[in-house]
PDB file of C-alpha atoms in Angstrom:
ATOM      1  CA  MET A1040      64.785 129.603 -74.704  1.00  0.00           C
ATOM      2  CA  LYS A1041      66.049 126.499 -76.432  1.00  0.00           C
ATOM      3  CA  LYS A1042      66.857 122.938 -75.368  1.00  0.00           C
ATOM      4  CA  ARG A1043      70.663 122.523 -75.332  1.00  0.00           C
ATOM      5  CA  TRP A1044      73.011 119.552 -75.089  1.00  0.00           C
ATOM      6  CA  ILE A1045      76.639 119.596 -73.963  1.00  0.00           C
ATOM      7  CA  CYS A1046      79.116 116.747 -73.798  1.00  0.00           C
ATOM      8  CA  LEU A1047      82.023 117.209 -71.406  1.00  0.00           C
ATOM      9  CA  PHE A1048      85.148 115.112 -71.180  1.00  0.00           C
ATOM     10  CA  VAL A1049      86.454 115.528 -67.638  1.00  0.00           C
ATOM     11  CA  GLU A1050      89.145 114.093 -65.398  1.00  0.00           C
ATOM     12  CA  ASN A1051      87.775 111.032 -63.617  1.00  0.00           C
ATOM     13  CA  GLU A1052      88.549 112.228 -60.087  1.00  0.00           C
ATOM     14  CA  ILE A1053      86.690 112.571 -56.818  1.00  0.00           C
ATOM     15  CA  GLY A1054      84.713 115.806 -56.590  1.00  0.00           C
ATOM     16  CA  VAL A1055      84.639 116.695 -60.304  1.00  0.00           C
ATOM     17  CA  LEU A1056      80.911 116.016 -60.632  1.00  0.00           C
ATOM     18  CA  ALA A1057      80.207 118.147 -57.557  1.00  0.00           C
ATOM     19  CA  ARG A1058      82.305 121.020 -58.918  1.00  0.00           C
ATOM     20  CA  ILE A1059      80.613 120.934 -62.331  1.00  0.00           C
ATOM     21  CA  ALA A1060      77.151 120.739 -60.764  1.00  0.00           C
ATOM     22  CA  GLY A1061      78.150 123.539 -58.380  1.00  0.00           C
ATOM     23  CA  LEU A1062      79.117 125.722 -61.322  1.00  0.00           C
ATOM     24  CA  PHE A1063      75.563 125.396 -62.642  1.00  0.00           C
ATOM     25  CA  SER A1064      73.835 125.904 -59.289  1.00  0.00           C
ATOM     26  CA  GLY A1065      76.085 128.829 -58.351  1.00  0.00           C
ATOM     27  CA  LYS A1066      74.888 130.713 -61.418  1.00  0.00           C
ATOM     28  CA  SER A1067      71.266 129.533 -61.005  1.00  0.00           C
ATOM     29  CA  TYR A1068      71.339 127.540 -64.248  1.00  0.00           C
ATOM     30  CA  ASN A1069      68.861 124.668 -64.208  1.00  0.00           C
ATOM     31  CA  LEU A1070      69.890 121.268 -65.555  1.00  0.00           C
ATOM     32  CA  ASN A1071      67.263 119.066 -67.197  1.00  0.00           C
ATOM     33  CA  SER A1072      69.477 115.988 -67.234  1.00  0.00           C
ATOM     34  CA  LEU A1073      73.024 115.007 -66.291  1.00  0.00           C
ATOM     35  CA  THR A1074      74.636 111.618 -66.831  1.00  0.00           C
ATOM     36  CA  VAL A1075      78.219 110.598 -66.184  1.00  0.00           C
ATOM     37  CA  GLY A1076      80.209 107.507 -67.058  1.00  0.00           C
ATOM     38  CA  ALA A1077      83.790 106.410 -67.531  1.00  0.00           C
ATOM     39  CA  THR A1078      85.152 106.259 -71.080  1.00  0.00           C
ATOM     40  CA  GLU A1079      87.511 103.737 -72.666  1.00  0.00           C
ATOM     41  CA  ASP A1080      90.256 105.682 -70.834  1.00  0.00           C
ATOM     42  CA  THR A1081      89.526 105.115 -67.138  1.00  0.00           C
ATOM     43  CA  SER A1082      91.120 108.458 -66.236  1.00  0.00           C
ATOM     44  CA  ILE A1083      88.441 110.317 -68.260  1.00  0.00           C
ATOM     45  CA  SER A1084      84.664 110.497 -67.772  1.00  0.00           C
ATOM     46  CA  ARG A1085      82.043 111.708 -70.226  1.00  0.00           C
ATOM     47  CA  MET A1086      79.221 113.913 -68.984  1.00  0.00           C
ATOM     48  CA  THR A1087      76.095 114.498 -71.031  1.00  0.00           C
ATOM     49  CA  ILE A1088      74.214 117.580 -69.846  1.00  0.00           C
ATOM     50  CA  SER A1089      70.822 118.834 -71.003  1.00  0.00           C
ATOM     51  CA  LEU A1090      69.567 122.311 -70.168  1.00  0.00           C
ATOM     52  CA  THR A1091      67.240 124.994 -71.465  1.00  0.00           C
ATOM     53  CA  SER A1092      68.685 128.463 -71.981  1.00  0.00           C
ATOM     54  CA  ASP A1093      68.958 131.434 -74.288  1.00  0.00           C
ATOM     55  CA  ASP A1094      71.965 131.945 -76.583  1.00  0.00           C
ATOM     56  CA  LYS A1095      73.766 134.426 -74.316  1.00  0.00           C
ATOM     57  CA  THR A1096      73.487 132.278 -71.191  1.00  0.00           C
ATOM     58  CA  PHE A1097      74.537 129.168 -73.094  1.00  0.00           C
ATOM     59  CA  GLU A1098      77.696 130.877 -74.354  1.00  0.00           C
ATOM     60  CA  GLN A1099      78.516 131.903 -70.759  1.00  0.00           C
ATOM     61  CA  ILE A1100      78.049 128.320 -69.589  1.00  0.00           C
ATOM     62  CA  LYS A1101      80.394 126.955 -72.259  1.00  0.00           C
ATOM     63  CA  LYS A1102      83.049 129.583 -71.431  1.00  0.00           C
ATOM     64  CA  GLN A1103      82.865 128.783 -67.718  1.00  0.00           C
ATOM     65  CA  LEU A1104      83.120 125.057 -68.390  1.00  0.00           C
ATOM     66  CA  ASN A1105      86.135 125.572 -70.667  1.00  0.00           C
ATOM     67  CA  ARG A1106      87.857 127.511 -67.841  1.00  0.00           C
ATOM     68  CA  SER A1107      87.353 124.677 -65.371  1.00  0.00           C
ATOM     69  CA  VAL A1108      90.640 122.876 -64.692  1.00  0.00           C
ATOM     70  CA  GLU A1109      89.063 119.395 -64.669  1.00  0.00           C
ATOM     71  CA  VAL A1110      87.310 119.857 -68.019  1.00  0.00           C
ATOM     72  CA  ILE A1111      89.340 118.431 -70.897  1.00  0.00           C
ATOM     73  CA  LYS A1112      86.900 119.175 -73.722  1.00  0.00           C
ATOM     74  CA  VAL A1113      83.462 120.775 -74.197  1.00  0.00           C
ATOM     75  CA  VAL A1114      81.347 119.675 -77.171  1.00  0.00           C
ATOM     76  CA  ASP A1115      78.108 121.495 -78.013  1.00  0.00           C
ATOM     77  CA  TYR A1116      75.641 118.847 -79.256  1.00  0.00           C
ATOM     78  CA  THR A1117      72.769 121.300 -79.701  1.00  0.00           C
ATOM     79  CA  ASP A1118      72.838 121.696 -83.473  1.00  0.00           C
ATOM     80  CA  ILE A1119      74.817 118.675 -84.679  1.00  0.00           C
ATOM     81  CA  PRO A1120      73.535 115.197 -85.603  1.00  0.00           C
ATOM     82  CA  ILE A1121      73.608 112.897 -82.571  1.00  0.00           C
ATOM     83  CA  HIS A1122      72.239 109.617 -81.291  1.00  0.00           C
ATOM     84  CA  MET A1123      70.541 110.039 -77.934  1.00  0.00           C
ATOM     85  CA  LYS A1124      68.820 107.613 -75.576  1.00  0.00           C
ATOM     86  CA  GLU A1125      67.223 107.892 -72.168  1.00  0.00           C
ATOM     87  CA  ILE A1126      66.359 105.025 -69.859  1.00  0.00           C
ATOM     88  CA  LEU A1127      62.863 105.024 -68.430  1.00  0.00           C
ATOM     89  CA  PHE A1128      61.086 102.642 -66.060  1.00  0.00           C
ATOM     90  CA  ILE A1129      57.298 102.789 -65.743  1.00  0.00           C
ATOM     91  CA  GLN A1130      55.418 100.756 -63.173  1.00  0.00           C
ATOM     92  CA  ILE A1131      51.684 100.401 -63.729  1.00  0.00           C
ATOM     93  CA  ASN A1132      49.724  99.332 -60.659  1.00  0.00           C
ATOM     94  CA  ASN A1133      46.273  97.862 -60.012  1.00  0.00           C
ATOM     95  CA  CYS A1134      46.108  96.169 -63.407  1.00  0.00           C
ATOM     96  CA  SER A1135      43.205  94.036 -64.523  1.00  0.00           C
ATOM     97  CA  ASP A1136      43.680  91.261 -67.069  1.00  0.00           C
ATOM     98  CA  ASN A1137      42.394  93.647 -69.767  1.00  0.00           C
ATOM     99  CA  ASP A1138      44.906  96.282 -68.615  1.00  0.00           C
ATOM    100  CA  LYS A1139      47.747  93.758 -68.902  1.00  0.00           C
ATOM    101  CA  THR A1140      46.701  92.855 -72.440  1.00  0.00           C
ATOM    102  CA  GLU A1141      46.594  96.540 -73.400  1.00  0.00           C
ATOM    103  CA  ILE A1142      49.979  97.229 -71.750  1.00  0.00           C
ATOM    104  CA  ASN A1143      51.574  94.345 -73.636  1.00  0.00           C
ATOM    105  CA  ARG A1144      50.082  95.660 -76.900  1.00  0.00           C
ATOM    106  CA  LEU A1145      51.463  99.148 -76.216  1.00  0.00           C
ATOM    107  CA  ALA A1146      54.827  97.702 -75.180  1.00  0.00           C
ATOM    108  CA  ASN A1147      55.036  95.977 -78.555  1.00  0.00           C
ATOM    109  CA  ILE A1148      54.082  99.152 -80.465  1.00  0.00           C
ATOM    110  CA  PHE A1149      56.581 101.339 -78.566  1.00  0.00           C
ATOM    111  CA  SER A1150      59.377  98.709 -78.525  1.00  0.00           C
ATOM    112  CA  VAL A1151      59.288  98.620 -74.740  1.00  0.00           C
ATOM    113  CA  SER A1152      60.267  95.619 -72.621  1.00  0.00           C
ATOM    114  CA  VAL A1153      58.160  94.153 -69.838  1.00  0.00           C
ATOM    115  CA  ILE A1154      60.904  93.368 -67.322  1.00  0.00           C
ATOM    116  CA  ASP A1155      58.887  92.416 -64.243  1.00  0.00           C
ATOM    117  CA  TYR A1156      55.297  91.732 -63.221  1.00  0.00           C
ATOM    118  CA  ASN A1157      53.075  90.238 -60.556  1.00  0.00           C
ATOM    119  CA  PHE A1158      49.318  89.698 -60.191  1.00  0.00           C
ATOM    120  CA  SER A1159      48.474  93.390 -60.219  1.00  0.00           C
ATOM    121  CA  SER A1160      51.487  95.370 -61.517  1.00  0.00           C
ATOM    122  CA  ILE A1161      53.708  95.524 -64.579  1.00  0.00           C
ATOM    123  CA  LEU A1162      57.160  97.127 -64.864  1.00  0.00           C
ATOM    124  CA  LEU A1163      58.227  98.455 -68.282  1.00  0.00           C
ATOM    125  CA  GLN A1164      61.719  99.415 -69.417  1.00  0.00           C
ATOM    126  CA  CYS A1165      62.148 101.847 -72.282  1.00  0.00           C
ATOM    127  CA  THR A1166      65.389 103.070 -73.840  1.00  0.00           C
ATOM    128  CA  GLN A1167      64.242 105.538 -76.438  1.00  0.00           C
ATOM    129  CA  THR A1168      64.754 109.207 -77.170  1.00  0.00           C
ATOM    130  CA  GLU A1169      63.442 111.687 -74.626  1.00  0.00           C
ATOM    131  CA  TYR A1170      60.737 112.686 -77.144  1.00  0.00           C
ATOM    132  CA  LYS A1171      59.496 109.085 -77.572  1.00  0.00           C
ATOM    133  CA  ASN A1172      59.613 108.482 -73.827  1.00  0.00           C
ATOM    134  CA  ASN A1173      57.528 111.638 -73.272  1.00  0.00           C
ATOM    135  CA  ALA A1174      54.945 110.374 -75.788  1.00  0.00           C
ATOM    136  CA  LEU A1175      54.721 107.006 -74.021  1.00  0.00           C
ATOM    137  CA  ILE A1176      54.380 108.644 -70.602  1.00  0.00           C
ATOM    138  CA  SER A1177      51.628 110.936 -71.872  1.00  0.00           C
ATOM    139  CA  LEU A1178      49.675 108.013 -73.308  1.00  0.00           C
ATOM    140  CA  LEU A1179      50.039 105.862 -70.194  1.00  0.00           C
ATOM    141  CA  LYS A1180      49.064 108.742 -67.893  1.00  0.00           C
ATOM    142  CA  LYS A1181      45.800 109.098 -69.829  1.00  0.00           C
ATOM    143  CA  LYS A1182      45.046 105.369 -69.979  1.00  0.00           C
ATOM    144  CA  PHE A1183      46.097 104.506 -66.415  1.00  0.00           C
ATOM    145  CA  LEU A1184      45.346 107.701 -64.495  1.00  0.00           C
ATOM    146  CA  ASN A1185      47.002 107.821 -61.050  1.00  0.00           C
ATOM    147  CA  ARG A1186      48.294 104.252 -61.409  1.00  0.00           C
ATOM    148  CA  ILE A1187      51.776 104.794 -62.860  1.00  0.00           C
ATOM    149  CA  GLU A1188      55.145 105.418 -61.251  1.00  0.00           C
ATOM    150  CA  ILE A1189      57.912 106.892 -63.403  1.00  0.00           C
ATOM    151  CA  THR A1190      61.664 106.584 -62.923  1.00  0.00           C
ATOM    152  CA  ARG A1191      63.796 108.375 -65.504  1.00  0.00           C
ATOM    153  CA  GLY A1192      67.518 108.285 -65.995  1.00  0.00           C
ATOM    154  CA  GLY A1193      69.391 111.003 -67.770  1.00  0.00           C
ATOM    155  CA  SER A1194      69.984 110.984 -71.488  1.00  0.00           C
ATOM    156  CA  VAL A1195      73.261 109.919 -73.022  1.00  0.00           C
ATOM    157  CA  ALA A1196      74.338 111.115 -76.441  1.00  0.00           C
ATOM    158  CA  VAL A1197      77.073 110.549 -78.976  1.00  0.00           C
ATOM    159  CA  GLU A1198      77.879 112.302 -82.233  1.00  0.00           C
ATOM    160  CA  ALA A1199      76.345 110.606 -85.243  1.00  0.00           C
ATOM    161  CA  ILE A1200      78.710 109.121 -87.810  1.00  0.00           C
ATOM    162  CA  GLY A1201      76.026 108.625 -90.448  1.00  0.00           C
ATOM    163  CA  ILE A1202      72.348 108.720 -89.594  1.00  0.00           C
ATOM    164  CA  SER A1203      71.163 110.688 -86.552  1.00  0.00           C
ATOM    165  CA  GLU A1204      68.135 110.196 -84.330  1.00  0.00           C
ATOM    166  CA  ARG A1205      66.916 112.814 -81.885  1.00  0.00           C
TER     167      ARG A1205
END
């Protein structure tokens, strides 16, 4: 089993997302992440899909997507250089003054923004790779056991034109 990435260019029409997602659920394929947004051409949307599968299953998925009427283009990002980012919000609750100092220090180290706070909670925003976000979550779970809330968005990716970052 291997982590896979697919970029789909699809017609920007009602129901396309549901049909693509239905294709995956109908075959019992599990998605790790799915993001969708309009492109510079408002009639076309770009989907970035992350999944874990073996080679045979992945080839089946790509063939089925290519047969879908709404799909304009399928790009396999798995083994090519790409730039990828995921948005992550982490709320840390019941913070002491020492906790806040430590959170601000970690935010600086991880290039994370403190976007909101009150007397006892801090909200962080992180737009890093999935790998870096996982490392931050792991660290914060250890330091602030049972005091964090995590909200993750899906990853977006684009082909690298020079230097890649995964």
